[in-house]
Coordinates of C-alpha atoms and ligand atoms in Angstrom, one line a residue:
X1 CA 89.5 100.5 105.4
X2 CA 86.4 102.6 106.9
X3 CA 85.4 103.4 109.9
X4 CA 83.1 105.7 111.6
X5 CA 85.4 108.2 113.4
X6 CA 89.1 107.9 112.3
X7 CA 91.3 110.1 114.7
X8 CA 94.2 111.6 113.9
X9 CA 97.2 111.4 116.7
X10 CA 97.4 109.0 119.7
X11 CA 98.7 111.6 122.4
X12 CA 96.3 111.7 125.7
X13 CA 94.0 113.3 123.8
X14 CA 93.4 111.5 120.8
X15 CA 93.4 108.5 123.0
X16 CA 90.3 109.9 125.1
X17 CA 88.4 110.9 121.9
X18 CA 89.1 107.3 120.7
X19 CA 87.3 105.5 123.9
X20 CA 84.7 108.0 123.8
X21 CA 83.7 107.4 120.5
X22 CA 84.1 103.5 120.4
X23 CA 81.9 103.9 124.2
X24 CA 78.8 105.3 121.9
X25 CA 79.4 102.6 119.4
X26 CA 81.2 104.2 116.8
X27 CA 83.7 101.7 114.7
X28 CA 87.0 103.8 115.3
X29 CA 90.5 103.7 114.3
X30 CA 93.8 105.7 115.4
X31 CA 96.6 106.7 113.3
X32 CA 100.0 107.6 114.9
X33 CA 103.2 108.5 113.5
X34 CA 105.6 107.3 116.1
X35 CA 105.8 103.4 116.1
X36 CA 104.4 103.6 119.9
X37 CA 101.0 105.5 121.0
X38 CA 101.9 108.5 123.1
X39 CA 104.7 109.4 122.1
X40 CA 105.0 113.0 124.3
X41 CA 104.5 110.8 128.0
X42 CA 106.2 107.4 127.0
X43 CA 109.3 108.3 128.7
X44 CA 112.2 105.9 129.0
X45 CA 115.0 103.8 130.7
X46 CA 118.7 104.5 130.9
X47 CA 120.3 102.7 133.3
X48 CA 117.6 100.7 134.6
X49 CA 115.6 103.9 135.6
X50 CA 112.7 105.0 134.3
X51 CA 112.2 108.3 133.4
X52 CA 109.4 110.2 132.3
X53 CA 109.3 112.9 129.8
X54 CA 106.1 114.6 129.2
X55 CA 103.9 114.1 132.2
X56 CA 105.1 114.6 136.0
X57 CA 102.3 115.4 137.8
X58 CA 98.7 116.8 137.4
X59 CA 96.0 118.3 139.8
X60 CA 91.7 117.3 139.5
X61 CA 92.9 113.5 139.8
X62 CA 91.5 113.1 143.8
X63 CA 88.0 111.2 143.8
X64 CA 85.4 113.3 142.6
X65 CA 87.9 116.0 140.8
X66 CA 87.3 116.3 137.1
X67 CA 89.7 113.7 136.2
X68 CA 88.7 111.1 138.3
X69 CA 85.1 111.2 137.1
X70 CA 86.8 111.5 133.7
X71 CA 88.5 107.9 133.6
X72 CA 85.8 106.5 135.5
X73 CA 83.5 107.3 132.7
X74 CA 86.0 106.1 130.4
X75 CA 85.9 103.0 132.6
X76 CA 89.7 102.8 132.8
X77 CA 89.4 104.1 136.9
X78 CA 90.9 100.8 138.0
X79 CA 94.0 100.7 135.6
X80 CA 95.2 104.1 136.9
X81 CA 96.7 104.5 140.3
X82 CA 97.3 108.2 141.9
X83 CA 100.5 108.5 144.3
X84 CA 99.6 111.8 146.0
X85 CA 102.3 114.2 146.3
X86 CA 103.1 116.6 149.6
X87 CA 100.2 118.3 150.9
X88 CA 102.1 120.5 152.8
X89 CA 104.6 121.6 149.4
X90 CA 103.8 119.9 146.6
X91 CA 106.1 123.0 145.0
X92 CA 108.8 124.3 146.5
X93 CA 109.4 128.3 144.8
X94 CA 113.0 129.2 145.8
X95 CA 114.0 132.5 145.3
X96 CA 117.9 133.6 144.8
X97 CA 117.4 137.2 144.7
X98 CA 116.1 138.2 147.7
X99 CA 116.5 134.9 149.2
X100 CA 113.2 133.3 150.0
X101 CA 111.6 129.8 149.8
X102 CA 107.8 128.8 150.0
X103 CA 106.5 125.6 150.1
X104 CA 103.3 125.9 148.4
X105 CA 100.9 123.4 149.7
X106 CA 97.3 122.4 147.9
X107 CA 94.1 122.4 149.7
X108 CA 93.0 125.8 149.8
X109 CA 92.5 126.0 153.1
X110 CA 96.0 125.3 153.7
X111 CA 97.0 127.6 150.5
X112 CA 95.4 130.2 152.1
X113 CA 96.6 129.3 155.7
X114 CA 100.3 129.7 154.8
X115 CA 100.4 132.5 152.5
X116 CA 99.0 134.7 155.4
X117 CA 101.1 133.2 157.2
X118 CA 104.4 133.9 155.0
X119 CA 103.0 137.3 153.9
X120 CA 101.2 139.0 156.6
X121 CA 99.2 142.1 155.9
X122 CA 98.5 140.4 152.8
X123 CA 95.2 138.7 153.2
X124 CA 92.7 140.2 151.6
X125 CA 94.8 139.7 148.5
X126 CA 95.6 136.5 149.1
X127 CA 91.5 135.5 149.4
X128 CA 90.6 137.7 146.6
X129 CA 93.3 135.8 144.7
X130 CA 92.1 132.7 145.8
X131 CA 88.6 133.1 145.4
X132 CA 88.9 134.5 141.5
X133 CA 91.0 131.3 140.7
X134 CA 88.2 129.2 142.1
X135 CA 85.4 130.5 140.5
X136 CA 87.2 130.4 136.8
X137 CA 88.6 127.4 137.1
X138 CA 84.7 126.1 138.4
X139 CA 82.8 127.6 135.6
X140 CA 85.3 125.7 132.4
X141 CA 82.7 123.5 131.0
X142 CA 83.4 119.7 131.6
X143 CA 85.4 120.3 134.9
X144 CA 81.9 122.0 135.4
X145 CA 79.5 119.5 134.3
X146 CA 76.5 122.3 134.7
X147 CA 75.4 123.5 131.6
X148 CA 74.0 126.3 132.8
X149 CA 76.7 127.8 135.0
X150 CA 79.5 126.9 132.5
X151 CA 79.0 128.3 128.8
X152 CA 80.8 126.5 125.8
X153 CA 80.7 130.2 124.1
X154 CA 83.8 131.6 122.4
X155 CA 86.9 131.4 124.5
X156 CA 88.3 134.6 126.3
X157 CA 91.2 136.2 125.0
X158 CA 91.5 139.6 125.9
X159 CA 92.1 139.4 129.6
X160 CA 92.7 140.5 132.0
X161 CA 96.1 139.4 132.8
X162 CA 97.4 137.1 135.9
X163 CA 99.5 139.9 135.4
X164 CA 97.0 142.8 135.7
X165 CA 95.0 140.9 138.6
X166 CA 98.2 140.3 140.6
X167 CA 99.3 144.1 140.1
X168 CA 95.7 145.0 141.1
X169 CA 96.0 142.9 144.5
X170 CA 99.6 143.9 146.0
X171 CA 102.9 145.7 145.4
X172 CA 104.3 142.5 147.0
X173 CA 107.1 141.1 144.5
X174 CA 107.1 138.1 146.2
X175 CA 103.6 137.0 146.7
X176 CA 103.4 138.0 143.0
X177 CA 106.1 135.9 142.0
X178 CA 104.4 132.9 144.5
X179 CA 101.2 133.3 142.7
X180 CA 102.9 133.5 138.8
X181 CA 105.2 130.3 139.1
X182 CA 102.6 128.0 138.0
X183 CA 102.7 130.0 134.5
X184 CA 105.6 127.4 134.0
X185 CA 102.9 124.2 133.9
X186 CA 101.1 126.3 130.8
X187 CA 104.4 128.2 129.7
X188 CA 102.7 132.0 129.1
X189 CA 104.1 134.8 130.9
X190 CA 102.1 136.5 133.9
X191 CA 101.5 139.7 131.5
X192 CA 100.4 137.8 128.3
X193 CA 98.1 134.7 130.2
X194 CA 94.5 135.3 130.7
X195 CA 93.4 134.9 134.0
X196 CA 90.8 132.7 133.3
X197 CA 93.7 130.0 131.3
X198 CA 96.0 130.5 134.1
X199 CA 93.2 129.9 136.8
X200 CA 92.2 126.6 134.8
X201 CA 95.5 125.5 135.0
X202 CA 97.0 126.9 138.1
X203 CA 93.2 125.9 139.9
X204 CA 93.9 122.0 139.5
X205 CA 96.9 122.0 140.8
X206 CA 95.4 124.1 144.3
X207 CA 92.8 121.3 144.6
X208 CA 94.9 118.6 144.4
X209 CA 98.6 116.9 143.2
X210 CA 99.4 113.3 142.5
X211 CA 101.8 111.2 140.1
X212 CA 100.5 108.3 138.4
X213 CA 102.1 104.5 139.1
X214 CA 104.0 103.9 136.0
X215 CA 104.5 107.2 135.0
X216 CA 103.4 108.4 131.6
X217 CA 103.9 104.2 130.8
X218 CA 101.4 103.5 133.2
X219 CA 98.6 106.1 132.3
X220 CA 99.6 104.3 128.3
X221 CA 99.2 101.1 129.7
X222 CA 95.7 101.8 130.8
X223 CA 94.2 103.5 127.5
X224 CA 95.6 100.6 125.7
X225 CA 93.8 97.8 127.3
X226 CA 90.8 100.0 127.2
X227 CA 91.0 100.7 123.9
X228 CA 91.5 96.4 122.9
X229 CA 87.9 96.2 125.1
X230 CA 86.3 98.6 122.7
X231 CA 87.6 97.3 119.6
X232 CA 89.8 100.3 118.7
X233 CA 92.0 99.8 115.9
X234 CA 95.3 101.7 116.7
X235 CA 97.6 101.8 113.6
X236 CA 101.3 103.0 115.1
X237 CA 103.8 104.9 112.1
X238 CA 101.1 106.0 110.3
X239 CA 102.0 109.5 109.4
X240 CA 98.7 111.4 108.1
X241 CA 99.6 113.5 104.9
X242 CA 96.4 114.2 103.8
X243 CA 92.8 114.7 104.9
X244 CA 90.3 114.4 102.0
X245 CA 87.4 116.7 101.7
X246 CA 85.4 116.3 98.8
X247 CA 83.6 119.5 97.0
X248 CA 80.8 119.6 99.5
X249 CA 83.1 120.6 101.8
X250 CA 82.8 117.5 103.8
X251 CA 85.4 115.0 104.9
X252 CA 85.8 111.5 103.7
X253 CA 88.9 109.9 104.8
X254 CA 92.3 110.2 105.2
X255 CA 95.7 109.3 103.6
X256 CA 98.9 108.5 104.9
X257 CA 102.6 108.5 104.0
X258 CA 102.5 104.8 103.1
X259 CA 100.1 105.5 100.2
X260 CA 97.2 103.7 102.5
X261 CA 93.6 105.2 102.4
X262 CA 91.0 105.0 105.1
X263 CA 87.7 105.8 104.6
X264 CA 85.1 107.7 107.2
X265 CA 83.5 111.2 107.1
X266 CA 84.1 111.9 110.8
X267 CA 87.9 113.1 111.9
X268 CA 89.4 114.5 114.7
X269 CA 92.6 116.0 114.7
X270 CA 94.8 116.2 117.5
X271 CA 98.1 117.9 115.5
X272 CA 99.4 121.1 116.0
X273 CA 96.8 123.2 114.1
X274 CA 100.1 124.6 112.0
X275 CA 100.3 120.7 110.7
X276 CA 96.6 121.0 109.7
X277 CA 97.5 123.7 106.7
X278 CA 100.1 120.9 105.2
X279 CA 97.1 118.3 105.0
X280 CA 94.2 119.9 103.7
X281 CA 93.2 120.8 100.4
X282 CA 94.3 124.7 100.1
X283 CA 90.9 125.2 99.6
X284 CA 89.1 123.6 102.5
X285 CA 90.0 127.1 104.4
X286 CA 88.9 130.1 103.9
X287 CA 92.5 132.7 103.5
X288 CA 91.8 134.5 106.4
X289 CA 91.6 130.7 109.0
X290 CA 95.0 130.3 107.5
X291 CA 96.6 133.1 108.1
X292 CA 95.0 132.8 111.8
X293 CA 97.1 129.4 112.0
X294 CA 99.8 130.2 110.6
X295 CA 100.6 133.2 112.8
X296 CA 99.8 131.4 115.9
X297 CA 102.5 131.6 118.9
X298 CA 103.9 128.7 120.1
X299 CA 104.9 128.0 123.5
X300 CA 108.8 127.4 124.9
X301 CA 110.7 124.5 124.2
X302 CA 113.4 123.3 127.0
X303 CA 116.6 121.6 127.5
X304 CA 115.9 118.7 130.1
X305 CA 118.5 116.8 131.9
X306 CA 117.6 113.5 133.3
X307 CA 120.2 112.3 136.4
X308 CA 120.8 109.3 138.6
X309 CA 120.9 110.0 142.2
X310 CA 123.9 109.5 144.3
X311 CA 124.2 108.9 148.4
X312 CA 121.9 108.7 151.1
X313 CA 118.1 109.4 150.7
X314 CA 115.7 111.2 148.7
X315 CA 116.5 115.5 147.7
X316 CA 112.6 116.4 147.0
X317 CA 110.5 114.2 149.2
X318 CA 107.3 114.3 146.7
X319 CA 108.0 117.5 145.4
X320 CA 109.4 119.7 142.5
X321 CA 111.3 122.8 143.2
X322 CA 111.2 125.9 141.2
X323 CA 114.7 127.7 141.0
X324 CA 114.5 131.1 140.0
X325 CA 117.0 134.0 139.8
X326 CA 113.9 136.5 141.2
X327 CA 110.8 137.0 141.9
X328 CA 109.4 137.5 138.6
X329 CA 108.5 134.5 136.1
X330 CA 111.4 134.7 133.6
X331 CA 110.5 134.8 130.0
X332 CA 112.2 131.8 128.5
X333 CA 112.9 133.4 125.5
X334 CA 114.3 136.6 127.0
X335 CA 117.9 135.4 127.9
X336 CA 120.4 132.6 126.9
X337 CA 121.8 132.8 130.3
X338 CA 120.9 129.7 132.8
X339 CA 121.7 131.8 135.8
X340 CA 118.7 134.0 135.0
X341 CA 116.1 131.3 133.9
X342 CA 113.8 129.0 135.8
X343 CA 114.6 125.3 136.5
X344 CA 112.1 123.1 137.3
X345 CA 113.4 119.8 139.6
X346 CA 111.4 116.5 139.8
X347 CA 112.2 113.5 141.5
X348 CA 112.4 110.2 139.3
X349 CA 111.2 107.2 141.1
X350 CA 113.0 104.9 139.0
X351 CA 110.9 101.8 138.7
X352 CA 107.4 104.4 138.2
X353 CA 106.6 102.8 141.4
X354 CA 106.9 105.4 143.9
X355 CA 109.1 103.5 146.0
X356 CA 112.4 104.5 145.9
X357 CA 113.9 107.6 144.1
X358 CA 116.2 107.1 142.1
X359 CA 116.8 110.3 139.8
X360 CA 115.7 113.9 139.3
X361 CA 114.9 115.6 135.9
X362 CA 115.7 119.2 135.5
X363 CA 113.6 121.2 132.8
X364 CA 115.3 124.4 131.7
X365 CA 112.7 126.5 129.9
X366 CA 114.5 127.0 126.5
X367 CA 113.3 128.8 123.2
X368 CA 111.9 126.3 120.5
X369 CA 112.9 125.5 116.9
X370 CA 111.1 127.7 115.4
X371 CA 111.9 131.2 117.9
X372 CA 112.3 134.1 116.0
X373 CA 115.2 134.8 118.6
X374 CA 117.9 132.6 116.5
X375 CA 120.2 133.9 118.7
X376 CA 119.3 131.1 121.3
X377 CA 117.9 128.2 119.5
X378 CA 120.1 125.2 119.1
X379 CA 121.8 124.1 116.6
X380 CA 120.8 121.2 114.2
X381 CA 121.1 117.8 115.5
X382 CA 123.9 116.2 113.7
X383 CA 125.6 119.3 113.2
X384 CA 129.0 119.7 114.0
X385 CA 127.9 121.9 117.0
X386 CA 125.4 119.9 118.6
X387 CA 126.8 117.8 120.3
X388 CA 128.9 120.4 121.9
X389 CA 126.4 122.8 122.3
X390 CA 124.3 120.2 124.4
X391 CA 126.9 119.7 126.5
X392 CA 127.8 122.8 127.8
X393 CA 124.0 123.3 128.5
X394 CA 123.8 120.6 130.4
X395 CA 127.1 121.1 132.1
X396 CA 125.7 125.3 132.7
X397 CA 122.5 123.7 134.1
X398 CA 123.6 121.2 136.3
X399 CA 126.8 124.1 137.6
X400 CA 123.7 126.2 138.1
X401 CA 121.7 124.1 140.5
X402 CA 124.1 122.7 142.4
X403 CA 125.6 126.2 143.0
X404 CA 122.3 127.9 144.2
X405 CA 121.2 124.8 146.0
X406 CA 123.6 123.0 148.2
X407 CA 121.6 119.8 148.8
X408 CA 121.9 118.9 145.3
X409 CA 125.7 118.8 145.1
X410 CA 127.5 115.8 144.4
X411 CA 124.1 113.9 144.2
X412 CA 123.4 113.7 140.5
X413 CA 124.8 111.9 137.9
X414 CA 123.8 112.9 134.3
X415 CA 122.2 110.1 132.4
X416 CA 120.8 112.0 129.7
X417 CA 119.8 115.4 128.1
X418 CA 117.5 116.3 125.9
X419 CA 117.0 119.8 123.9
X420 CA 114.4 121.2 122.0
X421 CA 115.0 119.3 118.7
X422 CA 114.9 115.8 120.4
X423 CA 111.2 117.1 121.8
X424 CA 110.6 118.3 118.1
X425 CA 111.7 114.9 117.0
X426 CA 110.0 112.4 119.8
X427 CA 106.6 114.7 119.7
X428 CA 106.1 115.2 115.7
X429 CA 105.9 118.9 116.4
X430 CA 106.2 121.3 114.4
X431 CA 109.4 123.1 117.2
X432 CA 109.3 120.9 119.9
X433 CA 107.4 123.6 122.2
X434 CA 105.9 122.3 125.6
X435 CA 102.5 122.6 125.6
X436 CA 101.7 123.6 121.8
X437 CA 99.8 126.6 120.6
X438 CA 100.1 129.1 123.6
X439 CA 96.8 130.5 125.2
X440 CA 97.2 133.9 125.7
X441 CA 95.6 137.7 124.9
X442 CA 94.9 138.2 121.8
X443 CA 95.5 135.1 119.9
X444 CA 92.2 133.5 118.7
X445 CA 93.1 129.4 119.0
X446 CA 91.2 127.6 116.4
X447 CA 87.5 126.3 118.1
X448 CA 87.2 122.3 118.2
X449 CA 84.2 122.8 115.3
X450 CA 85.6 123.8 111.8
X451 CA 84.0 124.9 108.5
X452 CA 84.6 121.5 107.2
X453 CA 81.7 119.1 107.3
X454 CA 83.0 116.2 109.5
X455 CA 86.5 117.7 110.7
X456 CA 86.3 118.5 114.6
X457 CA 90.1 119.4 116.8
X458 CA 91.6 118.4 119.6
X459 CA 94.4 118.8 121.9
X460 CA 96.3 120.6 124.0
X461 CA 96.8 123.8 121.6
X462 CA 92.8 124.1 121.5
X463 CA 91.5 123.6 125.0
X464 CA 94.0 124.5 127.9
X465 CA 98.0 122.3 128.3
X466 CA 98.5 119.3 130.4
X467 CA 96.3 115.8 131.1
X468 CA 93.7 118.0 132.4
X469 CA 93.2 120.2 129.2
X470 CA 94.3 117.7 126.5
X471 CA 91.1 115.1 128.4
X472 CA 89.2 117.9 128.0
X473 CA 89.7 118.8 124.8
X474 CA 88.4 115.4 124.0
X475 CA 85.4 115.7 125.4
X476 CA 84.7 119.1 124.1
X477 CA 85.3 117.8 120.4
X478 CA 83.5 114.5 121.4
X479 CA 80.3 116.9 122.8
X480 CA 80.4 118.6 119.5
X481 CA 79.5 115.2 117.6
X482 CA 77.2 113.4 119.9
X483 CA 75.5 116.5 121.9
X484 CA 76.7 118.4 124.5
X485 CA 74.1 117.6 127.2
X486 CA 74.2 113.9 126.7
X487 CA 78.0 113.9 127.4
X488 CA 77.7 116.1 130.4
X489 CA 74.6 114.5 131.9
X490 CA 76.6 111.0 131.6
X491 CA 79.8 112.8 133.3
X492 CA 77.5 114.1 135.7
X493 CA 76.4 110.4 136.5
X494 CA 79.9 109.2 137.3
X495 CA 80.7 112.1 139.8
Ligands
FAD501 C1 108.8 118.0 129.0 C2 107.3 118.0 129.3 C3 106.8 117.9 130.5 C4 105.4 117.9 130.8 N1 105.0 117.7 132.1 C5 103.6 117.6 132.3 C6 103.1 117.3 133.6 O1 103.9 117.0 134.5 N2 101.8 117.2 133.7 C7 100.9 117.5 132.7 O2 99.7 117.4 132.9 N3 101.4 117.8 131.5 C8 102.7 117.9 131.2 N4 103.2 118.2 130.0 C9 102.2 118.5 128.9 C10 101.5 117.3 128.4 O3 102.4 116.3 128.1 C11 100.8 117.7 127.1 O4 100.0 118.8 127.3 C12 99.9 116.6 126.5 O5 100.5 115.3 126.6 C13 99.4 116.9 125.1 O6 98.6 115.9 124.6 P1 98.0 116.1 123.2 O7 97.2 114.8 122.9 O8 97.3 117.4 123.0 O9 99.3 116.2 122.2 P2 100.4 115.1 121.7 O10 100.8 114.3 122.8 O11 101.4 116.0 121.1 O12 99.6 114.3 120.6 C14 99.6 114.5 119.2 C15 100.1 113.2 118.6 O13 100.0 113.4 117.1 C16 101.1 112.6 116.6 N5 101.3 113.1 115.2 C17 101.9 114.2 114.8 N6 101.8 114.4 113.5 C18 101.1 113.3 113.0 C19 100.7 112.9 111.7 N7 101.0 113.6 110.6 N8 100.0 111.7 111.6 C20 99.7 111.0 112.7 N9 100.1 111.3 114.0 C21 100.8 112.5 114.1 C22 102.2 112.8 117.5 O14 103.2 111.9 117.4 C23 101.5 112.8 118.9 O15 101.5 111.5 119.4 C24 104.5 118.2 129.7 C25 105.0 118.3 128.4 C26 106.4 118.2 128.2 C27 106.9 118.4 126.8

């Protein structure tokens, strides 16, 4: 079989690079390992409730934002429908110790507007804060579509800190803690992310919030009728074992478990850039770009516990709250203790509709397979402490938030929990982290060009986490194959 672009992995964004590539004419095939595109944001029913797994919520989806202009150039604008969350607290950050809760709303007016208001004095802070977030997150090429006021230079990685900014702006604990809580949405502490990630992340979110009809389904749903208009060949349990480069350097297909060969001498990768070392000849990479991959950080993993709601009416009215034991953004791999983590709350609107709720998932920041802090990480599935293990966690979880939180009590009913090996195992990660590779000082993420003649990445672990940074990510490797300017100044026609 041979094709023009082959691309390796059909999470969001191997799926973009795929409708990109087949948009500029390019013959182009996908190879997944799970039997089902999108494996990370499927999600899934119990019960007769749908509920999704990897994707919640996102920011930059209003019209105009970066990805609405994204899917309409995509042309797949019709097939996605945004359900905006609260404007007024799209996040709710509750505080145990000192007891505090703040809404935080999106809009920057409003942002602005109600963090003076909950921390007077505080102002010039707050703008300063505001205004740095702004003008980073506006200068990341592709959500700016201005070559000249956003460079695709190297990426920075030594700082400052959210950390060092914040401590630079106020001695407040708790506006600190307001401003860091978003580190949870690309899973870096305030003292290890760079600003400028955090601000790409964190910046969406302050423009904008919205779910997607049909969850993580829905937003599948769409890219796969896309991608049968284009002529996309998708091949589903395809595991890639092996890229081949020939002695010029150069790729010129790639081979899966199966035995079957498919030829082409363009490849994008989407894996974890650790999964790259297992699939290229040893000596595709120079020593020293190996030992760069290999000792790249992951992010957490977590232990999420999906629940059916009981009695009368909804607990988080378009919303999520963020439970935490202080102020400060915990570091999930710090403690094993529940009480002194983060949980994150979502409401589940069972049918994806955005009709009724129906459920609430609770994601307890957790360390991942592969955490040098054994101490925590769970146990093999299938051992004989699994099971057990799983259940007191969910049980410690569940004790937890309906003991700090009285609304919640006698609500939920567990339906299902996951841990870090079922994300390993539903994901085809190397530990079942969040968001991949983390972005933070002083680790150098691989760039989305390589030495090899034909082999460009993508994904979440080179760009920035979430929708937003896996999309991009696509267009960033796409932009290194077909030019840049071209793909900007066609972006730039759709916004
Ligand atoms: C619990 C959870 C909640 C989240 N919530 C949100 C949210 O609310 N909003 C948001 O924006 N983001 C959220 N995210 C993050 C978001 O889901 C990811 O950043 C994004 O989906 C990553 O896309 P990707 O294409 O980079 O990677 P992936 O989706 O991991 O894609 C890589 C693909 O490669 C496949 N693969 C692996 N090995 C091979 C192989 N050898 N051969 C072929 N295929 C292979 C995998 O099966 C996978 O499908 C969440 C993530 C998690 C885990």
């Amino acid at each position: 079989m041979k094709y023009d672009c082959l691309i390796i992995g059909a999470g969001l964004s191997g799926l973009t690079a795929a409708v990109i590539m087949a948009q500029k004419g390019y013959q182009t095939a996908v190879l997944e390992k799970s039997p089902h595109i999108g494996p990370t944001i499927r999600g899934f029913r119990r019960e007769g409730i749908f509920f999704d797994t990897g994707f919640h919520y996102t920011g930059a989806l209003h019209d105009g934002g970066p990805l609405d202009i994204f899917f309409r150039y995509l042309g797949m604008r019709d097939g996605i429908e945004p359900i905006p969350y609260n404007p007024d607290g799209f996040d709710i950050f509750r505080c145990l110790d000192p007891p505090f809760e703040f809404p935080f709303p999106y809009g920057y007016h409003r942002i602005r507007e109600r963090l003076a208001a909950a921390f007077p004095g505080e102002e010039r802070a707050v703008d300063s804060y505001l205004q740095q977030v702004r003008e980073a997150y506006r200068s990341k090429p592709y959500i700016n579509l201005d070559p000249a006021r956003s460079s695709l230079g190297l990426p920075i990685v030594n700082g400052p800190s959210l950390g060092e900014v914040l401590d630079n702006l106020t001695k407040d604990r708790l506006l600190k803690g307001v401003l860091s809580m978003h580190c949870l949405l690309h899973g870096v502490t305030p003292d290890k992310v760079p600003f400028f990630d955090h601000a790409v992340v964190a910046g969406s979110y302050y423009e904008s919030v919205h779910a997607v009809k049909g969850g993580g389904t829905g937003l599948l749903r769409a890219f796969e009728e896309r991608l049968k208009d284009l002529g996309v060949d998708i091949y589903c349990n395809r595991e890639v074992r092996e890229i081949f480069i020939g002695t010029d350097l150069a790729v010129s297909g790639l081979g899966t478990a199966g035995g079957e060969r498919f030829e082409g001498r363009c490849c994008i990768s989407t894996l974890h850039p650790q999964q790259l070392l297992g699939i290229v000849p040893r000596e595709a990479f120079r020593p020293s770009y190996r030992r760069r991959l290999e000792e790249l950080e992951d992010t957490c993993s977590a232990v999420i516990v999906f629940a059916r709601l009981r009695g009368e009416g909804p607990l988080l009215d378009r919303a999520n709250l963020f439970l935490l034991p202080h102020p400060e953004f915990p570091d999930p791999d710090e403690t094993e203790e529940v009480e002194q983590k983060l949980l994150f709350v979502s409401p589940v609107y069972g049918d994806g509709e955005g009709a009724v709720q129906e459920g609430v998932v609770v994601i307890c920041p957790f360390p991942h397979t592969g955490s040098r802090n054994r101490s925590s990480s769970f146990p093999e599935e299938g051992s004989s402490h699994y099971d057990s293990f799983k259940k007191e966690m969910c049980g410690r979880i569940m004790g937890h938030l309906e003991a700090s939180c009285p609304e919640f009590r006698e609500r939920m009913t567990v339906v299902e929990c996951s841990t870090p090996r079922t994300l390993k195992r539903f994901t085809n990660s190397p530990f079942g982290s969040l968001y991949g590779v983390k972005h933070q000082i002083d680790q150098i993420n691989p760039l989305p060009v390589t030495k090899v003649k034909g082999l460009f990445l993508a994904g979440q672990s080179i760009i920035a986490p979430g929708m937003l940074g896996a999309m991009i990510s696509a267009f960033v490797a796409c932009g290194a194959i077909l030019g840049h300017d071209r793909l900007r100044k066609e972006l730039r026609s759709w916004a």
